[in-house]
Amino acid sequence: MRGNLSMILRDAPAAVRREMIEDAPNLAPGAAHVMGRFWTEVRAHRGNLSMPPAEAYRAAAGSESTFRCLLRALAKYAPHVSTAPARAVSDEWYARRRKPIAMSRQEIEPHRGAAWPVSWRRMKSALEAAPIGFRSRKRYLASIDRCAAVVSEGLASDTLGFVTACELSEAFLFHPDTSRRVKPVTAANYIEGLIALGARGGVAGESLTAMRVIANDLRAQAGLAAKTKYERLSSLMERGGYGHVADRIGEVRARAHDLPAHSAARRRNMQQAVVCAVILNKPPRKGDLVSWRLGYEIVRDVDGTWRAEWEQEKTGRATETGALWPEICEILDEWILDGRPDRLIHVRYQELLGKNWLTFEDRAPYRNLTTELTKAAIGVPSHDLRTLAADYMRRHDPGRAADIIATHLGHGTRKAGEAYRAECDGAGAQAIWAETRKIIATQSVPRARRKTPQMCSANG
């Protein structure tokens, strides 16, 4: 490390400067200088030290590798700082990249491992020497190559653990280049290859266990998504129905909290949580849901209450949610804050007026986004949650459920809900028959308990 750290970091907050000076032997190359420039720019722009502006990131880093180095340093030495504004800068750097030229398998094979991060290359010999089959080793190496490609793009870090597994999962399932997206089970296999490398290379067991949680989650998604609609719903009910959906919302939300504010993985996890939460409250069709705009179809009142009202694309009829549940409103607030402090909620909402609620831009996302998000969170497409809502109503009050379902799901005609109405009629008939059987059972007296008439004796 060349130079006086105290001078280089003179504009950094005292706690950050102290942390970096104490860890001087372990500082990544260039980390101190980019952090020094960054905090100087923050003060020059009179930025908030707890949430520096995007301009400071642009001015401090002249290359993408320097920018990524800055983000890693902030995550390590200033984890309390909100890096949400860096998200826009990250997108800008990604847009400038030139697409890699495809290489043939023969060209890739001799150089396997050459593009891995340094820390991974150090563990490669341990994996190659491990007592595992040739085919398994080859599969692991190929999987690690795929993970390394994601790391080289800056979409994931190279430190094996929970955060890296989350970032890899996000990149494999929702890569900006749609041709490079893979199915959940494939993503799980890639991450398993990296886990095998870490296990042979001496990575801490806790870190590998956290990575296995993500891999197992991906396999569970794949298993549930592969079933037919009614099998999926049956499996979802066995897991707890709405209770399971609520638990999964909590899990992906907690996962987002553990990720940096600027990361794509954090935003995707929060996107999954907020979409599932809104559908849990009232299930719109996916084409309607992706088109909502903040301040128009979905509105936040001054007191923090959210509500939505829109014209349905399929029927042309208006429908609305009314006041959303307080828990859903809280998640919506957290979603639009996007890693910013809570006190900025009113400012942030005003900034986003007229923007699409899922992209925070003028453009709406592709129609199938909500299906992808719910599949990633709970293993079923978003339309299944409409059916699940109808199923709950049918079980609760089959006599009135058909009309309630039609209103709740926004059916334009009686014919549109014929399938649900038939199920409700069947459930109602079952309930009536069950009640009738109870009445018959209480009125029936077992033969053994019947009193036998006494015969009169001849002498009586």
Coordinates of C-alpha atoms in Angstrom, one line a residue:
M1 CA 0.0 0.0 0.0
R2 CA 1.6 3.2 -1.2
G3 CA 0.9 6.5 0.5
N4 CA -0.4 7.6 3.9
L5 CA -3.8 6.1 4.5
S6 CA -4.8 8.9 6.9
M7 CA -4.2 11.4 4.1
I8 CA -5.8 9.3 1.3
L9 CA -8.9 8.8 3.4
R10 CA -9.0 12.2 5.0
D11 CA -12.5 12.9 3.8
A12 CA -13.9 9.5 4.7
P13 CA -16.1 9.3 7.9
A14 CA -13.9 8.6 11.0
A15 CA -15.3 5.1 11.6
V16 CA -14.7 4.1 8.0
R17 CA -11.2 5.5 8.0
R18 CA -10.3 3.7 11.2
E19 CA -11.6 0.4 9.9
M20 CA -9.6 0.6 6.7
I21 CA -6.4 1.7 8.5
E22 CA -6.7 -1.2 11.0
D23 CA -7.1 -3.6 8.1
A24 CA -4.4 -2.1 5.9
P25 CA -2.5 -5.4 5.2
N26 CA -5.7 -6.9 3.7
L27 CA -6.9 -4.0 1.6
A28 CA -7.6 -4.9 -2.0
P29 CA -5.4 -3.2 -4.6
G30 CA -6.8 0.2 -5.3
A31 CA -9.5 0.1 -2.6
A32 CA -8.0 2.9 -0.5
H33 CA -7.5 5.3 -3.3
V34 CA -11.0 4.8 -4.8
M35 CA -12.5 5.1 -1.4
G36 CA -10.6 8.3 -0.8
R37 CA -11.7 9.8 -4.1
F38 CA -15.3 8.7 -3.4
W39 CA -15.6 10.4 -0.1
T40 CA -13.9 13.6 -1.4
E41 CA -16.6 13.7 -4.2
V42 CA -19.4 13.1 -1.6
R43 CA -18.3 16.1 0.4
A44 CA -17.7 18.2 -2.8
H45 CA -21.3 17.4 -3.9
R46 CA -22.5 18.1 -0.3
G47 CA -24.0 14.6 -0.4
N48 CA -25.6 12.8 2.5
L49 CA -22.9 10.6 4.1
S50 CA -25.5 7.9 4.9
M51 CA -26.6 7.7 1.2
P52 CA -24.0 9.2 -1.2
P53 CA -25.3 10.5 -4.5
A54 CA -24.8 8.7 -7.8
E55 CA -22.5 11.6 -9.0
A56 CA -19.9 10.6 -6.4
Y57 CA -19.7 7.0 -7.8
R58 CA -19.3 8.3 -11.4
A59 CA -16.6 10.8 -10.5
A60 CA -14.6 8.4 -8.2
A61 CA -14.4 5.4 -10.7
G62 CA -13.1 5.8 -14.2
S63 CA -13.6 2.1 -15.1
E64 CA -16.0 -0.6 -14.2
S65 CA -13.4 -2.7 -12.4
T66 CA -12.6 0.4 -10.2
F67 CA -16.4 0.9 -9.6
R68 CA -16.9 -2.7 -8.5
C69 CA -13.8 -2.4 -6.2
L70 CA -15.5 0.7 -4.6
L71 CA -18.7 -1.2 -4.0
R72 CA -16.9 -4.1 -2.4
A73 CA -15.0 -1.8 -0.2
L74 CA -18.2 0.0 0.9
A75 CA -19.8 -3.3 1.7
K76 CA -16.9 -4.3 3.8
Y77 CA -15.9 -1.1 5.6
A78 CA -19.1 1.0 5.4
P79 CA -22.0 -1.5 5.5
H80 CA -24.3 1.1 7.2
V81 CA -24.1 3.3 4.0
S82 CA -27.0 3.0 1.6
T83 CA -25.6 2.3 -1.9
A84 CA -29.1 2.5 -3.5
P85 CA -28.1 5.4 -5.9
A86 CA -25.2 3.2 -7.2
R87 CA -27.7 1.0 -8.8
A88 CA -28.2 3.4 -11.7
V89 CA -24.4 3.7 -12.2
S90 CA -24.1 -0.1 -12.2
D91 CA -26.7 -0.3 -15.0
E92 CA -24.8 2.3 -17.0
W93 CA -21.6 0.3 -16.8
Y94 CA -23.3 -2.8 -17.7
A95 CA -24.9 -1.2 -20.8
R96 CA -21.4 -0.2 -22.0
R97 CA -20.1 -3.7 -22.1
R98 CA -19.3 -5.4 -25.3
K99 CA -20.9 -8.8 -25.7
P100 CA -18.4 -11.6 -25.4
I101 CA -17.5 -13.6 -28.5
A102 CA -18.8 -17.2 -28.3
M103 CA -16.0 -19.8 -28.2
S104 CA -16.2 -23.4 -29.2
R105 CA -15.9 -26.2 -26.7
Q106 CA -12.5 -27.2 -28.1
E107 CA -11.2 -23.6 -27.5
I108 CA -12.6 -23.5 -23.9
E109 CA -11.5 -26.9 -22.6
P110 CA -7.7 -26.4 -22.5
H111 CA -8.0 -23.1 -20.6
R112 CA -10.6 -24.3 -18.0
G113 CA -10.0 -22.3 -14.8
A114 CA -7.9 -19.6 -16.4
A115 CA -10.8 -17.1 -16.1
W116 CA -11.7 -18.0 -12.5
P117 CA -11.1 -15.5 -9.7
V118 CA -7.8 -15.9 -8.0
S119 CA -9.3 -17.3 -4.8
W120 CA -11.0 -20.0 -6.8
R121 CA -7.9 -20.9 -8.8
R122 CA -6.1 -21.6 -5.6
M123 CA -8.7 -24.3 -4.7
K124 CA -8.8 -25.9 -8.1
S125 CA -6.0 -28.3 -7.5
A126 CA -7.7 -29.6 -4.3
L127 CA -10.9 -30.3 -6.3
E128 CA -8.9 -32.1 -9.1
A129 CA -7.1 -34.3 -6.5
A130 CA -10.4 -35.2 -4.7
P131 CA -11.5 -38.8 -4.8
I132 CA -14.5 -38.2 -7.1
G133 CA -15.4 -39.7 -10.4
F134 CA -14.1 -38.2 -13.7
R135 CA -17.5 -37.3 -14.9
S136 CA -18.5 -35.6 -11.7
R137 CA -15.2 -33.6 -11.6
K138 CA -15.7 -32.5 -15.2
R139 CA -19.3 -31.5 -14.4
Y140 CA -18.1 -29.5 -11.4
L141 CA -15.4 -27.7 -13.4
A142 CA -17.9 -26.8 -16.1
S143 CA -20.4 -25.4 -13.5
I144 CA -17.7 -23.3 -11.9
D145 CA -16.8 -21.9 -15.3
R146 CA -20.4 -20.7 -15.6
C147 CA -20.3 -19.1 -12.1
A148 CA -16.9 -17.5 -12.9
A149 CA -18.4 -15.9 -16.0
V150 CA -21.1 -14.3 -13.9
V151 CA -18.5 -13.0 -11.4
S152 CA -16.4 -11.5 -14.2
E153 CA -19.4 -9.5 -15.3
G154 CA -19.7 -8.0 -11.9
L155 CA -23.1 -9.6 -11.2
A156 CA -21.8 -11.6 -8.2
S157 CA -18.8 -11.5 -5.8
D158 CA -16.2 -14.2 -5.6
T159 CA -16.4 -14.7 -1.8
L160 CA -18.2 -18.1 -1.3
G161 CA -21.2 -17.7 1.0
F162 CA -24.8 -16.7 1.2
V163 CA -24.6 -13.4 -0.7
T164 CA -22.7 -14.9 -3.6
A165 CA -25.2 -17.8 -3.9
C166 CA -28.0 -15.3 -4.0
E167 CA -26.3 -13.1 -6.6
L168 CA -25.5 -16.2 -8.8
S169 CA -29.1 -17.4 -8.5
E170 CA -30.4 -14.0 -9.6
A171 CA -28.0 -13.8 -12.5
F172 CA -28.7 -17.4 -13.8
L173 CA -32.5 -17.0 -13.6
F174 CA -32.9 -13.3 -14.6
H175 CA -29.7 -12.5 -16.6
P176 CA -30.1 -9.2 -18.6
D177 CA -29.3 -11.2 -21.7
T178 CA -32.4 -13.5 -21.9
S179 CA -30.5 -16.1 -24.0
R180 CA -28.3 -16.8 -21.0
R181 CA -31.0 -17.5 -18.5
V182 CA -31.4 -21.0 -17.2
K183 CA -33.9 -23.0 -15.3
P184 CA -33.8 -23.2 -11.5
V185 CA -32.6 -26.8 -11.5
T186 CA -29.7 -25.9 -13.8
A187 CA -28.8 -22.9 -11.6
A188 CA -28.8 -25.2 -8.6
N189 CA -26.4 -27.6 -10.4
Y190 CA -24.0 -24.7 -11.2
I191 CA -24.0 -23.5 -7.6
E192 CA -23.4 -27.1 -6.4
G193 CA -20.2 -27.1 -8.5
L194 CA -19.0 -24.1 -6.6
I195 CA -20.0 -25.7 -3.3
A196 CA -17.9 -28.7 -4.2
L197 CA -14.9 -26.4 -4.9
G198 CA -15.3 -24.7 -1.5
A199 CA -15.7 -28.0 0.3
R200 CA -12.4 -29.3 -1.1
G201 CA -10.7 -25.9 -0.8
G202 CA -11.3 -25.5 2.9
V203 CA -14.1 -22.8 2.9
A204 CA -15.9 -22.6 6.2
G205 CA -18.8 -25.0 6.7
E206 CA -21.2 -22.3 7.6
S207 CA -20.7 -20.5 4.4
L208 CA -21.2 -23.7 2.3
T209 CA -24.3 -24.5 4.3
A210 CA -25.8 -21.1 3.5
M211 CA -25.0 -21.7 -0.2
R212 CA -26.8 -25.1 0.0
V213 CA -29.9 -23.4 1.3
I214 CA -30.1 -21.4 -2.0
A215 CA -29.3 -24.5 -4.1
N216 CA -32.0 -26.5 -2.3
D217 CA -34.5 -23.7 -2.7
L218 CA -33.9 -23.6 -6.4
R219 CA -34.5 -27.4 -6.6
A220 CA -37.7 -27.0 -4.6
Q221 CA -38.9 -24.4 -7.1
A222 CA -38.1 -26.7 -10.0
G223 CA -39.9 -29.6 -8.5
L224 CA -43.1 -27.6 -7.7
A225 CA -43.2 -25.8 -11.1
A226 CA -43.0 -29.0 -13.1
K227 CA -46.3 -30.3 -11.8
T228 CA -49.7 -29.7 -13.4
K229 CA -51.9 -26.9 -12.1
Y230 CA -54.0 -29.0 -9.7
E231 CA -51.0 -31.0 -8.5
R232 CA -49.2 -27.7 -7.8
L233 CA -52.3 -26.3 -5.9
S234 CA -52.6 -29.5 -3.9
S235 CA -48.9 -29.4 -3.0
L236 CA -49.2 -25.7 -2.1
M237 CA -52.2 -26.5 0.2
E238 CA -50.2 -29.3 1.9
R239 CA -47.4 -26.8 2.6
G240 CA -49.9 -24.5 4.3
G241 CA -51.6 -22.6 1.4
Y242 CA -51.7 -18.9 2.1
G243 CA -49.6 -19.4 5.3
H244 CA -46.8 -20.9 3.2
V245 CA -47.0 -18.0 0.7
A246 CA -46.7 -15.5 3.6
D247 CA -43.8 -17.5 5.0
R248 CA -42.0 -17.4 1.6
I249 CA -42.6 -13.6 1.4
G250 CA -40.9 -13.2 4.7
E251 CA -38.0 -15.4 3.7
V252 CA -37.2 -13.6 0.4
R253 CA -37.7 -10.3 2.1
A254 CA -35.2 -11.3 4.8
R255 CA -32.8 -12.5 2.1
A256 CA -33.1 -9.0 0.4
H257 CA -32.1 -7.4 3.7
D258 CA -28.9 -9.3 3.8
L259 CA -27.8 -8.1 0.3
P260 CA -26.2 -4.7 -0.6
A261 CA -28.7 -2.0 -1.5
H262 CA -27.2 -1.6 -5.0
S263 CA -27.3 -5.3 -5.9
A264 CA -29.6 -6.7 -8.6
A265 CA -30.2 -9.7 -6.4
R266 CA -31.6 -7.5 -3.6
R267 CA -34.0 -5.7 -6.0
R268 CA -35.2 -9.0 -7.5
N269 CA -35.9 -10.6 -4.1
M270 CA -37.9 -7.5 -3.0
Q271 CA -39.7 -7.6 -6.4
Q272 CA -40.7 -11.2 -5.6
A273 CA -41.8 -10.3 -2.1
V274 CA -43.9 -7.3 -3.2
V275 CA -45.6 -9.1 -6.2
C276 CA -46.5 -12.1 -4.0
A277 CA -47.8 -9.8 -1.3
V278 CA -50.0 -7.8 -3.6
I279 CA -51.4 -10.9 -5.2
L280 CA -52.0 -12.4 -1.7
N281 CA -54.2 -9.4 -0.9
K282 CA -56.1 -9.4 -4.2
P283 CA -54.9 -11.4 -7.3
P284 CA -55.0 -9.3 -10.5
R285 CA -54.3 -10.8 -13.9
K286 CA -50.6 -10.7 -14.9
G287 CA -51.2 -8.3 -17.8
D288 CA -52.9 -5.8 -15.6
L289 CA -50.4 -6.1 -12.7
V290 CA -47.3 -5.3 -14.9
S291 CA -49.0 -2.1 -16.3
W292 CA -49.7 -0.3 -13.0
R293 CA -48.2 3.2 -12.6
L294 CA -47.4 4.8 -9.3
G295 CA -49.8 7.6 -8.6
Y296 CA -52.3 6.3 -11.2
E297 CA -53.4 2.7 -10.9
I298 CA -51.6 2.2 -7.6
V299 CA -51.6 5.1 -5.1
R300 CA -50.1 5.8 -1.7
D301 CA -52.1 8.0 0.7
V302 CA -50.3 10.5 2.9
D303 CA -51.0 8.2 5.9
G304 CA -49.1 5.3 4.3
T305 CA -52.2 3.4 3.0
W306 CA -51.8 1.9 -0.4
R307 CA -54.7 1.1 -2.8
A308 CA -55.1 0.1 -6.4
E309 CA -57.8 0.8 -9.0
W310 CA -57.5 -0.2 -12.6
E311 CA -59.4 -1.1 -15.8
Q312 CA -59.0 -4.7 -16.6
E313 CA -57.4 -5.4 -20.0
K314 CA -59.4 -8.6 -20.5
T315 CA -62.9 -7.5 -19.6
G316 CA -62.7 -3.7 -19.9
R317 CA -64.3 -3.5 -16.4
A318 CA -63.0 -1.4 -13.6
T319 CA -61.9 -3.1 -10.3
E320 CA -60.1 -2.1 -7.2
T321 CA -58.4 -3.5 -4.1
G322 CA -59.6 -1.0 -1.5
A323 CA -57.1 -0.2 1.2
L324 CA -54.4 -2.9 1.1
W325 CA -53.5 -4.7 4.4
P326 CA -51.1 -2.8 6.6
E327 CA -48.5 -5.5 6.2
I328 CA -48.7 -5.2 2.4
C329 CA -48.4 -1.4 2.6
E330 CA -45.2 -1.8 4.6
I331 CA -43.7 -4.1 2.0
L332 CA -44.7 -1.6 -0.8
D333 CA -43.0 1.2 1.1
E334 CA -39.8 -0.9 1.4
W335 CA -40.0 -1.8 -2.3
I336 CA -40.1 1.8 -3.6
L337 CA -37.5 3.0 -1.1
D338 CA -35.2 0.5 -2.7
G339 CA -32.6 0.5 0.1
R340 CA -33.0 4.2 1.1
P341 CA -33.8 5.3 4.6
D342 CA -37.4 5.2 5.7
R343 CA -37.6 9.0 6.3
L344 CA -37.4 9.5 2.5
I345 CA -40.6 7.6 1.7
H346 CA -42.6 10.7 0.7
V347 CA -39.8 12.2 -1.4
R348 CA -39.2 8.9 -3.1
Y349 CA -42.9 8.4 -3.9
Q350 CA -43.1 11.9 -5.5
E351 CA -39.9 11.1 -7.6
L352 CA -41.6 8.0 -9.0
L353 CA -45.0 9.4 -9.8
G354 CA -46.1 8.2 -13.3
K355 CA -43.4 5.5 -13.4
N356 CA -44.1 1.8 -13.7
W357 CA -44.3 0.3 -10.2
L358 CA -42.1 -2.7 -11.0
T359 CA -39.4 -1.0 -13.1
F360 CA -39.4 2.5 -11.6
E361 CA -39.1 3.6 -15.3
D362 CA -41.5 4.8 -17.9
R363 CA -41.5 1.4 -19.6
A364 CA -43.6 -1.5 -18.4
P365 CA -41.9 -4.9 -18.0
Y366 CA -42.7 -7.9 -20.2
R367 CA -46.0 -9.5 -19.4
N368 CA -44.7 -12.8 -18.0
L369 CA -42.6 -11.1 -15.3
T370 CA -45.1 -11.7 -12.5
T371 CA -45.2 -15.4 -13.4
E372 CA -41.4 -15.6 -13.3
L373 CA -41.3 -13.8 -9.9
T374 CA -43.9 -16.0 -8.2
K375 CA -42.3 -19.2 -9.6
A376 CA -39.0 -18.0 -8.2
A377 CA -40.5 -17.3 -4.8
I378 CA -43.1 -20.1 -4.3
G379 CA -42.7 -22.4 -7.3
V380 CA -46.0 -21.7 -8.9
P381 CA -47.1 -19.1 -11.6
S382 CA -49.0 -16.1 -10.6
H383 CA -52.3 -17.3 -12.0
D384 CA -52.3 -20.3 -9.6
L385 CA -52.7 -17.7 -6.8
R386 CA -56.0 -16.6 -8.4
T387 CA -57.2 -20.2 -8.3
L388 CA -55.9 -20.6 -4.7
A389 CA -57.9 -17.5 -3.6
A390 CA -61.1 -19.0 -5.2
D391 CA -60.4 -22.3 -3.5
Y392 CA -60.2 -20.6 -0.1
M393 CA -63.5 -18.8 -0.6
R394 CA -65.2 -22.0 -1.9
R395 CA -64.2 -23.9 1.2
H396 CA -65.2 -21.1 3.6
D397 CA -68.7 -20.4 2.2
P398 CA -69.7 -22.5 -0.8
G399 CA -73.2 -21.2 -0.8
R400 CA -72.1 -17.6 -1.6
A401 CA -68.6 -18.2 -2.9
A402 CA -69.4 -18.2 -6.6
D403 CA -70.6 -14.5 -6.6
I404 CA -67.8 -13.4 -4.3
I405 CA -65.2 -15.2 -6.5
A406 CA -66.6 -13.5 -9.6
T407 CA -66.2 -10.1 -8.0
H408 CA -62.8 -10.8 -6.4
L409 CA -61.2 -12.1 -9.6
G410 CA -62.9 -9.5 -11.8
H411 CA -64.9 -11.8 -14.1
G412 CA -66.8 -9.8 -16.7
T413 CA -69.6 -12.3 -17.3
R414 CA -71.3 -15.2 -15.5
K415 CA -69.9 -17.6 -18.1
A416 CA -66.3 -16.6 -17.3
G417 CA -66.7 -18.1 -13.8
E418 CA -68.6 -21.2 -14.7
A419 CA -65.8 -23.6 -13.7
Y420 CA -65.6 -21.9 -10.3
R421 CA -69.4 -21.9 -9.9
A422 CA -69.6 -25.6 -10.7
E423 CA -66.9 -26.3 -8.0
C424 CA -68.8 -24.2 -5.5
D425 CA -72.1 -26.0 -6.3
G426 CA -70.3 -29.3 -5.8
A427 CA -68.8 -28.1 -2.5
G428 CA -72.2 -26.8 -1.4
A429 CA -73.8 -30.1 -2.2
Q430 CA -71.1 -31.9 -0.2
A431 CA -71.7 -29.7 2.8
I432 CA -75.4 -30.3 2.7
W433 CA -74.9 -34.0 2.4
A434 CA -72.4 -34.0 5.3
E435 CA -74.9 -32.1 7.5
T436 CA -77.7 -34.5 6.5
R437 CA -75.6 -37.5 7.4
K438 CA -75.0 -36.0 10.8
I439 CA -78.7 -35.6 11.4
I440 CA -79.4 -39.1 10.2
A441 CA -76.7 -40.4 12.5
T442 CA -78.1 -38.7 15.6
Q443 CA -81.6 -39.9 14.9
S444 CA -80.5 -43.5 14.3
V445 CA -80.3 -45.8 17.3
P446 CA -78.1 -48.9 17.1
R447 CA -80.0 -52.1 17.2
A448 CA -78.1 -53.4 20.2
R449 CA -79.4 -50.5 22.3
R450 CA -83.0 -50.8 21.3
K451 CA -85.3 -52.0 24.2
T452 CA -86.9 -55.4 23.5
P453 CA -90.7 -55.5 24.4
Q454 CA -91.4 -57.7 27.5
M455 CA -93.6 -60.7 26.8
C456 CA -96.6 -61.2 29.2
S457 CA -96.5 -64.5 31.1
A458 CA -99.5 -66.8 31.0
N459 CA -100.0 -66.3 34.8
G460 CA -99.8 -62.5 34.6

